[in-house]
Every structure is written in structure tokens, then in C-alpha cells.
Amino acid sequence: MPTTSNRRALKRPAPEPVALPKPAEDREPRGARRKRETRARLLDAALRLMAEKGMEGVAINEITEAADVGFGSFYNHFESKEAIYAALVDSVFEEFADTVDRLSSGLTDPAEVIAVAVRYTLMRARREPVWGQFLIRDGLSARVLQRGLGHRLLRDIERGIAAKRFTSDDLLMSFASVGGTVLTAIAMMPFFDDPAAMKAEAARFKKLGLNANNIGERTVATLLQTLGLKRAEAEKIAYRPAVSSLE
């Protein structure tokens, strides 16, 4: 048992630092916070509706009702339905494409750049089904060549052709082949998370080799062969852990 002198020598734990309130000038004004939250609700509602129906199939009043926002408030944030769609593409796809660019920034082989982009896209689509569905809608529209992921994919294929890494010299059809295969793979994603469907179609799915664990790698291997790589090299690149290590 400690003596009196020892007890005096024992140090009490230092008190936890108290978080001081932010100065008033650093706090977000209530009006600005409400405006930001309203804009976020509108974008979220537009994403869900446009993923299901496409931009042309959605009316502004549907977006405001789904967001629980007054119809007139829509125009405080966006000029038109086309404007909110453009904002969605910027926030959903341009930001994502910037991330893909960052992940592949150290790669010099165009085939590896394509592999990273495709595998990362498929991972995101499975994690966020609405995002994937919106990508399918946008990928089948006339806007696909102009912005977002479609524009980046076109750029990367063109670089591969220019470097003679890809033997295909038809840029447009190479883009269509790669983009179409990626969208088809995304469309299959719901099967992986639907036990009833997997059980009902077990025999057919087994024959097709439908397996969520390697769909990304198989997609990449097929695409690289489409672009002109030999099967052995395409599979070697496809199964490198370049993306899984970055999750």
C-alpha cells in the first residue's frame, strides 16, 4: 500500500483538453447551410430519378417532390433541368474521373491505365448501384463523348493507339467496344447481390461463369484483347492487384 509521501508523488492524469467553440466568424451562416443542404437534396433526388428514367424522362416537379423542396426553390440553385444534369455529371463523373486519373498517374503503359480505369469503375458501380445505373444511362446517350468518364476513356484509347500499344486503328469502334462491355458488366451487378435470382438461375449462371469475385479482371482481360493484346499478356495485366490495393 503506497505511503503518504508516495501518494503525494502520484500524478493525476492531465485533464482532457476542452474543445472551444469556433469563433462566430468561422461558423457557417444558417442561411448558407440551408442553401447547401437544399442543393444537395436536389442533386440526390435528380440522381436517383435520372438513373431510373434518364434526363429526358424526369420533370422538375418530380425532382422537387422527391427532394421535399418547394418547386420555386429549384430555380434558386439551377436554371433548368439540363443545368442540374450538368451539375450531376460534374459531381458524379468528373470528380470520379479525376480520381481515376490520379490512381493511374504513375502508369506509363496505356493498357495498365485502361485496366485501372475499368476495374475501379466496376468496383464503384457495385458499391453504389444508383451511381452505376446513372452511368449506364449517361453512357448510352449522345453526351458520352463530350464529358466525364466517356471522354476520358476515349482519350486513353487514343493514346494507346498513337503509342502503337493497341493494334486497333478504329478509335470510335474501339471506344464503343470498351464502353459497351463496361456498361454490360455494370448491368450484371444486381445479379450478384440478389440471392433469389442467383439461386433460380444457378445452373445457367454457372455455365456462363458468372462470378462476382473476378468479373472486373475478366472484363479487363477481354477488353485488352479487343484492343489487340495477346491473351496471356491481357490476363497478366488484368489480374495485377493495382486497384484492389487502393480500395
Phi, psi and omega in degrees: 000130185294142177287173180298319181294323178295319180299322179294329183284339181294131181270137174283145178300142180296139180296147178297136178297138181270125179288117179282144178298146178296144175303149184304325184288342180270348182281146178286127179302146183302318180297320179293321179295316179297320179296317179296317181294322178296316178300318180296320179295320179296316180295319180295316179295317179297321179299312181296317182289317182287334174294326181276319189245349187083161182299317184294336183269004184243135177260156182299321181295331175294320180295314182293323178294317180294329180273353184058049181232144178298144183304316181295332181294336180306317186282355171283345184240328184221143182283332186197176175296323178296326181291319179288329176295316179298321178294323177297314180300319179296313185283325185272316188254318180296316179297318179295317179297324176297322178295316178299318177301319180294317181295331183257010187296332181271001183266139179252344181273119179303329179294321178290324177299314177298318181300314180297315182298315183291313182295320180292323178297316180294322178297316180295319182296326179284324178292325184231086185303323180295319176301314180297319179294322177295322178297321178298314180300313183290325182291342179259009181261167179290348182277354189299330183277352191261327186214172171063213185296323180300315180297319180293319179298316178301317179299315183291323177293319179299320178296320179295322178292317181297325180276000181062024174281327176256133183279338178294136178247009178258094186300313184297313183286332173295317177298315180297321181294314181292310181299317180296321179293319179297315180295322178295319178297320178296321180297335179279345186306318182302331179300324185294333183251020179237089184304323181296315179294319180296322180288317182295326183249027187304314183296315182291318180295323178296319179297324179280347182074031181288112185215119183294337186287338182226018182297324180295313181295319180294322178298313181298315181300318179295317181295318180294326175292323177299324180279353173121358179283152174291153186302315183298317180290320179300317180290324178299315179292318184297327185263007173291143183280034185297326183265316184302329179287348182256005182294000000 
